[in-house]
Amino acid sequence: MLERMVARNFGALNRKDLTAHMRGWAEDAVFEFPGHSTISGRFVGKPAIEAWWRHWFERMATVRFVVRRVALANPFTLNIANTVFVEWVADVTTVDGIAAHAEAVTVMRIKRGKVVFARDYFLDPTIEEVVWGAA
């Protein structure tokens, strides 16, 4: 079940399908994107998170996420609330031709099948400044 949810969300990212990706988010969710780039910060509420992703999709000409591992903090509370760790790699090319490779872990808090909190941790957080510019 968990692997299917993660596969659906990352599949939507690969298709740049914002509607499908946002189905997995709670209305009061929080998303934290690290670093010191122009898109870094804390985004509260589904509309703010959707706007962030829309901006991200508009900048990307090509997107390829590959999920390496999925781990669950407590397998006994899957249907109530849990913390999920997703290790992934991404290769993207921006609309102006900048190619980038990122390796990261996303930590998500899930309640009743929806993401209520997510934070990305990049192996090399400066990659976002290469793609987006420094804040």
mmCIF file of N, CA and C in Angstrom:
data_model
loop_
_atom_site.group_PDB
_atom_site.id
_atom_site.type_symbol
_atom_site.label_atom_id
_atom_site.label_comp_id
_atom_site.label_asym_id
_atom_site.label_seq_id
_atom_site.Cartn_x
_atom_site.Cartn_y
_atom_site.Cartn_z
ATOM 1 N N MET A 1 0.815 -1.198 0.000
ATOM 2 C CA MET A 1 0.000 0.000 0.000
ATOM 3 C C MET A 1 0.862 1.267 0.000
ATOM 4 N N LEU A 2 1.825 1.342 0.914
ATOM 5 C CA LEU A 2 2.698 2.503 1.007
ATOM 6 C C LEU A 2 3.521 2.686 -0.269
ATOM 7 N N GLU A 3 4.080 1.597 -0.762
ATOM 8 C CA GLU A 3 4.883 1.676 -1.981
ATOM 9 C C GLU A 3 4.045 2.147 -3.163
ATOM 10 N N ARG A 4 2.772 1.720 -3.214
ATOM 11 C CA ARG A 4 1.887 2.175 -4.298
ATOM 12 C C ARG A 4 1.621 3.671 -4.203
ATOM 13 N N MET A 5 1.403 4.163 -2.977
ATOM 14 C CA MET A 5 1.170 5.594 -2.791
ATOM 15 C C MET A 5 2.388 6.402 -3.235
ATOM 16 N N VAL A 6 3.571 5.974 -2.819
ATOM 17 C CA VAL A 6 4.804 6.663 -3.208
ATOM 18 C C VAL A 6 4.993 6.586 -4.724
ATOM 19 N N ALA A 7 4.764 5.408 -5.306
ATOM 20 C CA ALA A 7 4.903 5.250 -6.755
ATOM 21 C C ALA A 7 3.936 6.161 -7.504
ATOM 22 N N ARG A 8 2.693 6.281 -7.010
ATOM 23 C CA ARG A 8 1.719 7.184 -7.651
ATOM 24 C C ARG A 8 2.195 8.633 -7.609
ATOM 25 N N ASN A 9 2.660 9.077 -6.419
ATOM 26 C CA ASN A 9 3.095 10.473 -6.278
ATOM 27 C C ASN A 9 4.313 10.776 -7.138
ATOM 28 N N PHE A 10 5.304 9.895 -7.132
ATOM 29 C CA PHE A 10 6.502 10.142 -7.934
ATOM 30 C C PHE A 10 6.233 9.931 -9.421
ATOM 31 N N GLY A 11 5.314 9.044 -9.764
ATOM 32 C CA GLY A 11 4.893 8.897 -11.154
ATOM 33 C C GLY A 11 4.244 10.172 -11.667
ATOM 34 N N ALA A 12 3.423 10.788 -10.817
ATOM 35 C CA ALA A 12 2.793 12.065 -11.194
ATOM 36 C C ALA A 12 3.851 13.142 -11.409
ATOM 37 N N LEU A 13 4.897 13.145 -10.573
ATOM 38 C CA LEU A 13 5.985 14.107 -10.774
ATOM 39 C C LEU A 13 6.648 13.884 -12.129
ATOM 40 N N ASN A 14 6.899 12.627 -12.471
ATOM 41 C CA ASN A 14 7.549 12.326 -13.750
ATOM 42 C C ASN A 14 6.695 12.737 -14.942
ATOM 43 N N ARG A 15 5.388 12.688 -14.795
ATOM 44 C CA ARG A 15 4.480 13.103 -15.869
ATOM 45 C C ARG A 15 4.185 14.605 -15.824
ATOM 46 N N LYS A 16 4.686 15.255 -14.768
ATOM 47 C CA LYS A 16 4.373 16.658 -14.522
ATOM 48 C C LYS A 16 2.861 16.861 -14.424
ATOM 49 N N ASP A 17 2.221 15.924 -13.730
ATOM 50 C CA ASP A 17 0.771 15.922 -13.554
ATOM 51 C C ASP A 17 0.448 16.504 -12.178
ATOM 52 N N LEU A 18 0.268 17.803 -12.140
ATOM 53 C CA LEU A 18 0.049 18.504 -10.881
ATOM 54 C C LEU A 18 -1.231 18.044 -10.183
ATOM 55 N N THR A 19 -2.286 17.845 -10.927
ATOM 56 C CA THR A 19 -3.556 17.425 -10.333
ATOM 57 C C THR A 19 -3.402 16.087 -9.616
ATOM 58 N N ALA A 20 -2.779 15.126 -10.268
ATOM 59 C CA ALA A 20 -2.588 13.806 -9.658
ATOM 60 C C ALA A 20 -1.661 13.892 -8.454
ATOM 61 N N HIS A 21 -0.604 14.671 -8.556
ATOM 62 C CA HIS A 21 0.333 14.796 -7.441
ATOM 63 C C HIS A 21 -0.340 15.421 -6.214
ATOM 64 N N MET A 22 -1.151 16.422 -6.413
ATOM 65 C CA MET A 22 -1.770 17.128 -5.293
ATOM 66 C C MET A 22 -2.880 16.319 -4.620
ATOM 67 N N ARG A 23 -3.386 15.272 -5.268
ATOM 68 C CA ARG A 23 -4.391 14.415 -4.625
ATOM 69 C C ARG A 23 -3.847 13.791 -3.346
ATOM 70 N N GLY A 24 -2.542 13.616 -3.261
ATOM 71 C CA GLY A 24 -1.940 12.981 -2.108
ATOM 72 C C GLY A 24 -1.665 13.904 -0.939
ATOM 73 N N TRP A 25 -2.017 15.185 -1.052
ATOM 74 C CA TRP A 25 -1.720 16.168 -0.007
ATOM 75 C C TRP A 25 -2.976 16.552 0.771
ATOM 76 N N ALA A 26 -2.835 16.712 2.074
ATOM 77 C CA ALA A 26 -3.921 17.200 2.926
ATOM 78 C C ALA A 26 -4.100 18.703 2.721
ATOM 79 N N GLU A 27 -5.289 19.202 3.002
ATOM 80 C CA GLU A 27 -5.573 20.633 2.830
ATOM 81 C C GLU A 27 -4.666 21.515 3.695
ATOM 82 N N ASP A 28 -4.317 21.052 4.883
ATOM 83 C CA ASP A 28 -3.506 21.856 5.807
ATOM 84 C C ASP A 28 -2.039 21.412 5.840
ATOM 85 N N ALA A 29 -1.581 20.779 4.777
ATOM 86 C CA ALA A 29 -0.215 20.255 4.724
ATOM 87 C C ALA A 29 0.832 21.365 4.781
ATOM 88 N N VAL A 30 2.047 20.962 5.130
ATOM 89 C CA VAL A 30 3.208 21.851 5.162
ATOM 90 C C VAL A 30 4.322 21.185 4.350
ATOM 91 N N PHE A 31 4.977 21.963 3.502
ATOM 92 C CA PHE A 31 6.101 21.481 2.695
ATOM 93 C C PHE A 31 7.288 22.393 2.944
ATOM 94 N N GLU A 32 8.431 21.803 3.283
ATOM 95 C CA GLU A 32 9.655 22.572 3.495
ATOM 96 C C GLU A 32 10.691 22.159 2.459
ATOM 97 N N PHE A 33 11.159 23.148 1.717
ATOM 98 C CA PHE A 33 12.175 22.909 0.685
ATOM 99 C C PHE A 33 13.459 23.595 1.134
ATOM 100 N N PRO A 34 14.552 22.840 1.201
ATOM 101 C CA PRO A 34 15.780 23.348 1.828
ATOM 102 C C PRO A 34 16.575 24.299 0.945
ATOM 103 N N GLY A 35 17.610 24.824 1.547
ATOM 104 C CA GLY A 35 18.604 25.576 0.791
ATOM 105 C C GLY A 35 18.399 27.069 0.824
ATOM 106 N N HIS A 36 19.129 27.709 -0.075
ATOM 107 C CA HIS A 36 19.122 29.162 -0.172
ATOM 108 C C HIS A 36 18.812 29.600 -1.598
ATOM 109 N N SER A 37 18.004 28.815 -2.292
ATOM 110 C CA SER A 37 17.625 29.157 -3.660
ATOM 111 C C SER A 37 16.372 30.021 -3.640
ATOM 112 N N THR A 38 15.991 30.472 -4.806
ATOM 113 C CA THR A 38 14.804 31.322 -4.906
ATOM 114 C C THR A 38 13.505 30.572 -4.626
ATOM 115 N N ILE A 39 13.545 29.237 -4.592
ATOM 116 C CA ILE A 39 12.321 28.473 -4.290
ATOM 117 C C ILE A 39 12.369 27.805 -2.922
ATOM 118 N N SER A 40 13.395 28.063 -2.147
ATOM 119 C CA SER A 40 13.501 27.480 -0.809
ATOM 120 C C SER A 40 12.491 28.126 0.127
ATOM 121 N N GLY A 41 12.093 27.353 1.134
ATOM 122 C CA GLY A 41 11.211 27.935 2.141
ATOM 123 C C GLY A 41 10.220 26.941 2.697
ATOM 124 N N ARG A 42 9.286 27.485 3.443
ATOM 125 C CA ARG A 42 8.219 26.710 4.094
ATOM 126 C C ARG A 42 6.898 27.147 3.468
ATOM 127 N N PHE A 43 6.113 26.175 3.011
ATOM 128 C CA PHE A 43 4.868 26.447 2.306
ATOM 129 C C PHE A 43 3.737 25.763 3.058
ATOM 130 N N VAL A 44 2.783 26.562 3.502
ATOM 131 C CA VAL A 44 1.728 26.079 4.391
ATOM 132 C C VAL A 44 0.398 26.100 3.654
ATOM 133 N N GLY A 45 -0.280 24.948 3.666
ATOM 134 C CA GLY A 45 -1.581 24.824 3.025
ATOM 135 C C GLY A 45 -1.455 24.300 1.601
ATOM 136 N N LYS A 46 -2.432 23.522 1.208
ATOM 137 C CA LYS A 46 -2.418 22.899 -0.110
ATOM 138 C C LYS A 46 -2.313 23.915 -1.250
ATOM 139 N N PRO A 47 -3.001 25.061 -1.206
ATOM 140 C CA PRO A 47 -2.847 26.036 -2.293
ATOM 141 C C PRO A 47 -1.410 26.552 -2.440
ATOM 142 N N ALA A 48 -0.736 26.802 -1.330
ATOM 143 C CA ALA A 48 0.652 27.283 -1.394
ATOM 144 C C ALA A 48 1.574 26.203 -1.934
ATOM 145 N N ILE A 49 1.348 24.967 -1.529
ATOM 146 C CA ILE A 49 2.170 23.853 -2.009
ATOM 147 C C ILE A 49 1.915 23.617 -3.497
ATOM 148 N N GLU A 50 0.664 23.687 -3.900
ATOM 149 C CA GLU A 50 0.329 23.529 -5.319
ATOM 150 C C GLU A 50 0.971 24.633 -6.159
ATOM 151 N N ALA A 51 0.971 25.854 -5.677
ATOM 152 C CA ALA A 51 1.614 26.962 -6.404
ATOM 153 C C ALA A 51 3.116 26.716 -6.522
ATOM 154 N N TRP A 52 3.729 26.203 -5.451
ATOM 155 C CA TRP A 52 5.165 25.886 -5.499
ATOM 156 C C TRP A 52 5.440 24.849 -6.583
ATOM 157 N N TRP A 53 4.676 23.761 -6.573
ATOM 158 C CA TRP A 53 4.883 22.716 -7.572
ATOM 159 C C TRP A 53 4.585 23.232 -8.978
ATOM 160 N N ARG A 54 3.565 24.042 -9.168
ATOM 161 C CA ARG A 54 3.262 24.592 -10.499
ATOM 162 C C ARG A 54 4.462 25.382 -11.020
ATOM 163 N N HIS A 55 5.035 26.216 -10.164
ATOM 164 C CA HIS A 55 6.224 26.996 -10.530
ATOM 165 C C HIS A 55 7.378 26.059 -10.888
ATOM 166 N N TRP A 56 7.581 25.002 -10.105
ATOM 167 C CA TRP A 56 8.650 24.040 -10.351
ATOM 168 C C TRP A 56 8.446 23.347 -11.693
ATOM 169 N N PHE A 57 7.211 22.869 -11.958
ATOM 170 C CA PHE A 57 6.917 22.194 -13.227
ATOM 171 C C PHE A 57 7.133 23.112 -14.423
ATOM 172 N N GLU A 58 6.747 24.368 -14.289
ATOM 173 C CA GLU A 58 6.901 25.312 -15.400
ATOM 174 C C GLU A 58 8.363 25.510 -15.779
ATOM 175 N N ARG A 59 9.267 25.377 -14.834
ATOM 176 C CA ARG A 59 10.704 25.570 -15.084
ATOM 177 C C ARG A 59 11.356 24.339 -15.698
ATOM 178 N N MET A 60 10.747 23.177 -15.546
ATOM 179 C CA MET A 60 11.374 21.932 -15.977
ATOM 180 C C MET A 60 10.889 21.498 -17.363
ATOM 181 N N ALA A 61 11.851 21.294 -18.262
ATOM 182 C CA ALA A 61 11.532 20.740 -19.579
ATOM 183 C C ALA A 61 11.419 19.224 -19.491
ATOM 184 N N THR A 62 12.339 18.604 -18.759
ATOM 185 C CA THR A 62 12.295 17.160 -18.560
ATOM 186 C C THR A 62 12.505 16.848 -17.084
ATOM 187 N N VAL A 63 11.850 15.783 -16.646
ATOM 188 C CA VAL A 63 11.901 15.369 -15.244
ATOM 189 C C VAL A 63 11.970 13.847 -15.207
ATOM 190 N N ARG A 64 12.893 13.316 -14.400
ATOM 191 C CA ARG A 64 12.936 11.860 -14.202
ATOM 192 C C ARG A 64 13.338 11.564 -12.762
ATOM 193 N N PHE A 65 12.352 11.186 -11.948
ATOM 194 C CA PHE A 65 12.582 10.745 -10.574
ATOM 195 C C PHE A 65 12.656 9.218 -10.552
ATOM 196 N N VAL A 66 13.574 8.692 -9.757
ATOM 197 C CA VAL A 66 13.647 7.255 -9.508
ATOM 198 C C VAL A 66 13.678 7.060 -7.998
ATOM 199 N N VAL A 67 12.722 6.313 -7.495
ATOM 200 C CA VAL A 67 12.669 6.007 -6.062
ATOM 201 C C VAL A 67 13.599 4.830 -5.803
ATOM 202 N N ARG A 68 14.536 5.033 -4.878
ATOM 203 C CA ARG A 68 15.470 3.959 -4.522
ATOM 204 C C ARG A 68 14.959 3.108 -3.364
ATOM 205 N N ARG A 69 14.476 3.775 -2.317
ATOM 206 C CA ARG A 69 14.026 3.058 -1.117
ATOM 207 C C ARG A 69 12.863 3.800 -0.467
ATOM 208 N N VAL A 70 12.000 3.016 0.160
ATOM 209 C CA VAL A 70 10.895 3.563 0.943
ATOM 210 C C VAL A 70 10.936 2.868 2.296
ATOM 211 N N ALA A 71 10.902 3.639 3.362
ATOM 212 C CA ALA A 71 10.909 3.067 4.705
ATOM 213 C C ALA A 71 9.808 3.712 5.531
ATOM 214 N N LEU A 72 9.283 2.940 6.434
ATOM 215 C CA LEU A 72 8.188 3.366 7.295
ATOM 216 C C LEU A 72 8.683 3.375 8.734
ATOM 217 N N ALA A 73 8.428 4.442 9.450
ATOM 218 C CA ALA A 73 8.904 4.546 10.828
ATOM 219 C C ALA A 73 8.237 3.523 11.737
ATOM 220 N N ASN A 74 6.932 3.323 11.567
ATOM 221 C CA ASN A 74 6.212 2.396 12.435
ATOM 222 C C ASN A 74 5.195 1.613 11.607
ATOM 223 N N PRO A 75 5.529 0.391 11.218
ATOM 224 C CA PRO A 75 4.626 -0.363 10.341
ATOM 225 C C PRO A 75 3.285 -0.721 10.970
ATOM 226 N N PHE A 76 3.143 -0.551 12.285
ATOM 227 C CA PHE A 76 1.905 -0.930 12.958
ATOM 228 C C PHE A 76 0.857 0.178 12.951
ATOM 229 N N THR A 77 1.208 1.372 12.516
ATOM 230 C CA THR A 77 0.237 2.476 12.506
ATOM 231 C C THR A 77 0.009 3.021 11.105
ATOM 232 N N LEU A 78 0.187 2.211 10.095
ATOM 233 C CA LEU A 78 0.102 2.651 8.704
ATOM 234 C C LEU A 78 -1.200 3.373 8.379
ATOM 235 N N ASN A 79 -2.331 2.897 8.860
ATOM 236 C CA ASN A 79 -3.612 3.474 8.474
ATOM 237 C C ASN A 79 -4.017 4.696 9.300
ATOM 238 N N ILE A 80 -3.273 5.019 10.340
ATOM 239 C CA ILE A 80 -3.627 6.149 11.191
ATOM 240 C C ILE A 80 -2.713 7.333 10.879
ATOM 241 N N ALA A 81 -1.451 7.225 11.268
ATOM 242 C CA ALA A 81 -0.468 8.272 11.019
ATOM 243 C C ALA A 81 0.905 7.623 11.058
ATOM 244 N N ASN A 82 1.812 8.122 10.233
ATOM 245 C CA ASN A 82 3.134 7.535 10.204
ATOM 246 C C ASN A 82 4.114 8.477 9.529
ATOM 247 N N THR A 83 5.376 8.170 9.717
ATOM 248 C CA THR A 83 6.443 8.894 9.031
ATOM 249 C C THR A 83 7.032 7.970 7.978
ATOM 250 N N VAL A 84 7.174 8.504 6.770
ATOM 251 C CA VAL A 84 7.684 7.752 5.638
ATOM 252 C C VAL A 84 8.964 8.428 5.161
ATOM 253 N N PHE A 85 9.969 7.618 4.860
ATOM 254 C CA PHE A 85 11.239 8.105 4.333
ATOM 255 C C PHE A 85 11.376 7.592 2.907
ATOM 256 N N VAL A 86 11.573 8.499 1.952
ATOM 257 C CA VAL A 86 11.707 8.110 0.553
ATOM 258 C C VAL A 86 13.059 8.616 0.044
ATOM 259 N N GLU A 87 13.926 7.677 -0.295
ATOM 260 C CA GLU A 87 15.211 8.042 -0.906
ATOM 261 C C GLU A 87 15.012 8.031 -2.417
ATOM 262 N N TRP A 88 15.445 9.099 -3.081
ATOM 263 C CA TRP A 88 15.225 9.212 -4.512
ATOM 264 C C TRP A 88 16.376 9.936 -5.204
ATOM 265 N N VAL A 89 16.429 9.765 -6.512
ATOM 266 C CA VAL A 89 17.339 10.529 -7.369
ATOM 267 C C VAL A 89 16.490 11.172 -8.454
ATOM 268 N N ALA A 90 16.953 12.294 -8.952
ATOM 269 C CA ALA A 90 16.227 12.976 -10.030
ATOM 270 C C ALA A 90 17.215 13.552 -11.025
ATOM 271 N N ASP A 91 16.849 13.440 -12.274
ATOM 272 C CA ASP A 91 17.566 14.104 -13.354
ATOM 273 C C ASP A 91 16.565 15.015 -14.035
ATOM 274 N N VAL A 92 16.920 16.295 -14.116
ATOM 275 C CA VAL A 92 16.024 17.279 -14.716
ATOM 276 C C VAL A 92 16.804 18.132 -15.705
ATOM 277 N N THR A 93 16.067 18.702 -16.627
ATOM 278 C CA THR A 93 16.602 19.726 -17.520
ATOM 279 C C THR A 93 15.607 20.872 -17.516
ATOM 280 N N THR A 94 16.121 22.070 -17.294
ATOM 281 C CA THR A 94 15.243 23.233 -17.245
ATOM 282 C C THR A 94 14.881 23.682 -18.657
ATOM 283 N N VAL A 95 13.913 24.558 -18.757
ATOM 284 C CA VAL A 95 13.488 25.063 -20.063
ATOM 285 C C VAL A 95 14.589 25.853 -20.750
ATOM 286 N N ASP A 96 15.566 26.346 -19.985
ATOM 287 C CA ASP A 96 16.689 27.057 -20.604
ATOM 288 C C ASP A 96 17.945 26.185 -20.706
ATOM 289 N N GLY A 97 17.777 24.856 -20.584
ATOM 290 C CA GLY A 97 18.861 23.937 -20.891
ATOM 291 C C GLY A 97 19.812 23.563 -19.765
ATOM 292 N N ILE A 98 19.537 23.961 -18.535
ATOM 293 C CA ILE A 98 20.396 23.579 -17.413
ATOM 294 C C ILE A 98 20.026 22.151 -17.002
ATOM 295 N N ALA A 99 21.013 21.250 -17.032
ATOM 296 C CA ALA A 99 20.794 19.865 -16.613
ATOM 297 C C ALA A 99 21.313 19.710 -15.192
ATOM 298 N N ALA A 100 20.586 18.951 -14.387
ATOM 299 C CA ALA A 100 20.990 18.750 -12.994
ATOM 300 C C ALA A 100 20.634 17.347 -12.542
ATOM 301 N N HIS A 101 21.449 16.837 -11.640
ATOM 302 C CA HIS A 101 21.217 15.537 -11.009
ATOM 303 C C HIS A 101 21.158 15.778 -9.510
ATOM 304 N N ALA A 102 20.123 15.270 -8.870
ATOM 305 C CA ALA A 102 19.965 15.443 -7.422
ATOM 306 C C ALA A 102 19.731 14.097 -6.771
ATOM 307 N N GLU A 103 20.269 13.958 -5.544
ATOM 308 C CA GLU A 103 20.011 12.792 -4.712
ATOM 309 C C GLU A 103 19.493 13.322 -3.391
ATOM 310 N N ALA A 104 18.392 12.728 -2.910
ATOM 311 C CA ALA A 104 17.762 13.290 -1.717
ATOM 312 C C ALA A 104 16.936 12.246 -0.990
ATOM 313 N N VAL A 105 16.498 12.652 0.189
ATOM 314 C CA VAL A 105 15.525 11.901 0.971
ATOM 315 C C VAL A 105 14.400 12.868 1.304
ATOM 316 N N THR A 106 13.196 12.413 1.107
ATOM 317 C CA THR A 106 12.035 13.175 1.543
ATOM 318 C C THR A 106 11.459 12.472 2.766
ATOM 319 N N VAL A 107 11.253 13.249 3.815
ATOM 320 C CA VAL A 107 10.617 12.741 5.024
ATOM 321 C C VAL A 107 9.192 13.285 5.010
ATOM 322 N N MET A 108 8.232 12.365 5.064
ATOM 323 C CA MET A 108 6.827 12.752 4.993
ATOM 324 C C MET A 108 6.079 12.233 6.212
ATOM 325 N N ARG A 109 5.184 13.035 6.706
ATOM 326 C CA ARG A 109 4.252 12.602 7.749
ATOM 327 C C ARG A 109 2.927 12.370 7.037
ATOM 328 N N ILE A 110 2.414 11.152 7.179
ATOM 329 C CA ILE A 110 1.180 10.759 6.506
ATOM 330 C C ILE A 110 0.095 10.542 7.557
ATOM 331 N N LYS A 111 -1.080 11.093 7.306
ATOM 332 C CA LYS A 111 -2.248 10.822 8.152
ATOM 333 C C LYS A 111 -3.409 10.468 7.239
ATOM 334 N N ARG A 112 -3.993 9.319 7.515
ATOM 335 C CA ARG A 112 -5.158 8.846 6.751
ATOM 336 C C ARG A 112 -4.918 8.903 5.240
ATOM 337 N N GLY A 113 -3.730 8.506 4.829
ATOM 338 C CA GLY A 113 -3.413 8.406 3.407
ATOM 339 C C GLY A 113 -3.031 9.701 2.721
ATOM 340 N N LYS A 114 -2.897 10.794 3.462
ATOM 341 C CA LYS A 114 -2.537 12.094 2.866
ATOM 342 C C LYS A 114 -1.253 12.623 3.499
ATOM 343 N N VAL A 115 -0.455 13.302 2.710
ATOM 344 C CA VAL A 115 0.745 13.945 3.231
ATOM 345 C C VAL A 115 0.321 15.183 4.018
ATOM 346 N N VAL A 116 0.730 15.253 5.288
ATOM 347 C CA VAL A 116 0.442 16.434 6.100
ATOM 348 C C VAL A 116 1.706 17.262 6.331
ATOM 349 N N PHE A 117 2.864 16.653 6.105
ATOM 350 C CA PHE A 117 4.134 17.359 6.243
ATOM 351 C C PHE A 117 5.161 16.654 5.377
ATOM 352 N N ALA A 118 5.985 17.437 4.668
ATOM 353 C CA ALA A 118 7.084 16.875 3.886
ATOM 354 C C ALA A 118 8.259 17.836 3.909
ATOM 355 N N ARG A 119 9.435 17.261 4.017
ATOM 356 C CA ARG A 119 10.674 18.047 3.981
ATOM 357 C C ARG A 119 11.688 17.258 3.169
ATOM 358 N N ASP A 120 12.363 17.945 2.243
ATOM 359 C CA ASP A 120 13.416 17.333 1.432
ATOM 360 C C ASP A 120 14.780 17.576 2.062
ATOM 361 N N TYR A 121 15.643 16.566 1.971
ATOM 362 C CA TYR A 121 17.041 16.662 2.416
ATOM 363 C C TYR A 121 17.911 16.234 1.247
ATOM 364 N N PHE A 122 18.684 17.169 0.703
ATOM 365 C CA PHE A 122 19.523 16.889 -0.462
ATOM 366 C C PHE A 122 20.937 16.515 -0.048
ATOM 367 N N LEU A 123 21.518 15.532 -0.772
ATOM 368 C CA LEU A 123 22.904 15.164 -0.548
ATOM 369 C C LEU A 123 23.805 16.384 -0.800
ATOM 370 N N ASP A 124 23.508 17.123 -1.865
ATOM 371 C CA ASP A 124 24.221 18.357 -2.176
ATOM 372 C C ASP A 124 23.192 19.471 -2.363
ATOM 373 N N PRO A 125 22.877 20.212 -1.296
ATOM 374 C CA PRO A 125 21.809 21.217 -1.403
ATOM 375 C C PRO A 125 22.134 22.391 -2.335
ATOM 376 N N THR A 126 23.377 22.553 -2.723
ATOM 377 C CA THR A 126 23.714 23.657 -3.631
ATOM 378 C C THR A 126 23.200 23.420 -5.043
ATOM 379 N N ILE A 127 22.764 22.190 -5.345
ATOM 380 C CA ILE A 127 22.250 21.913 -6.686
ATOM 381 C C ILE A 127 21.042 22.787 -7.002
ATOM 382 N N GLU A 128 20.243 23.107 -6.002
ATOM 383 C CA GLU A 128 19.073 23.951 -6.240
ATOM 384 C C GLU A 128 19.460 25.374 -6.640
ATOM 385 N N GLU A 129 20.576 25.860 -6.110
ATOM 386 C CA GLU A 129 21.049 27.190 -6.506
ATOM 387 C C GLU A 129 21.517 27.188 -7.957
ATOM 388 N N VAL A 130 22.063 26.052 -8.428
ATOM 389 C CA VAL A 130 22.487 25.943 -9.824
ATOM 390 C C VAL A 130 21.281 26.046 -10.737
ATOM 391 N N VAL A 131 20.201 25.383 -10.352
ATOM 392 C CA VAL A 131 19.002 25.348 -11.189
ATOM 393 C C VAL A 131 18.166 26.625 -11.039
ATOM 394 N N TRP A 132 18.034 27.129 -9.806
ATOM 395 C CA TRP A 132 17.108 28.220 -9.520
ATOM 396 C C TRP A 132 17.762 29.561 -9.218
ATOM 397 N N GLY A 133 19.043 29.566 -8.918
ATOM 398 C CA GLY A 133 19.712 30.793 -8.507
ATOM 399 C C GLY A 133 19.612 30.996 -7.008
ATOM 400 N N ALA A 134 20.558 31.713 -6.465
ATOM 401 C CA ALA A 134 20.577 31.989 -5.019
ATOM 402 C C ALA A 134 19.499 32.996 -4.661
ATOM 403 N N ALA A 135 18.977 32.843 -3.465
ATOM 404 C CA ALA A 135 17.924 33.759 -2.985
ATOM 405 C C ALA A 135 18.493 35.151 -2.745
#
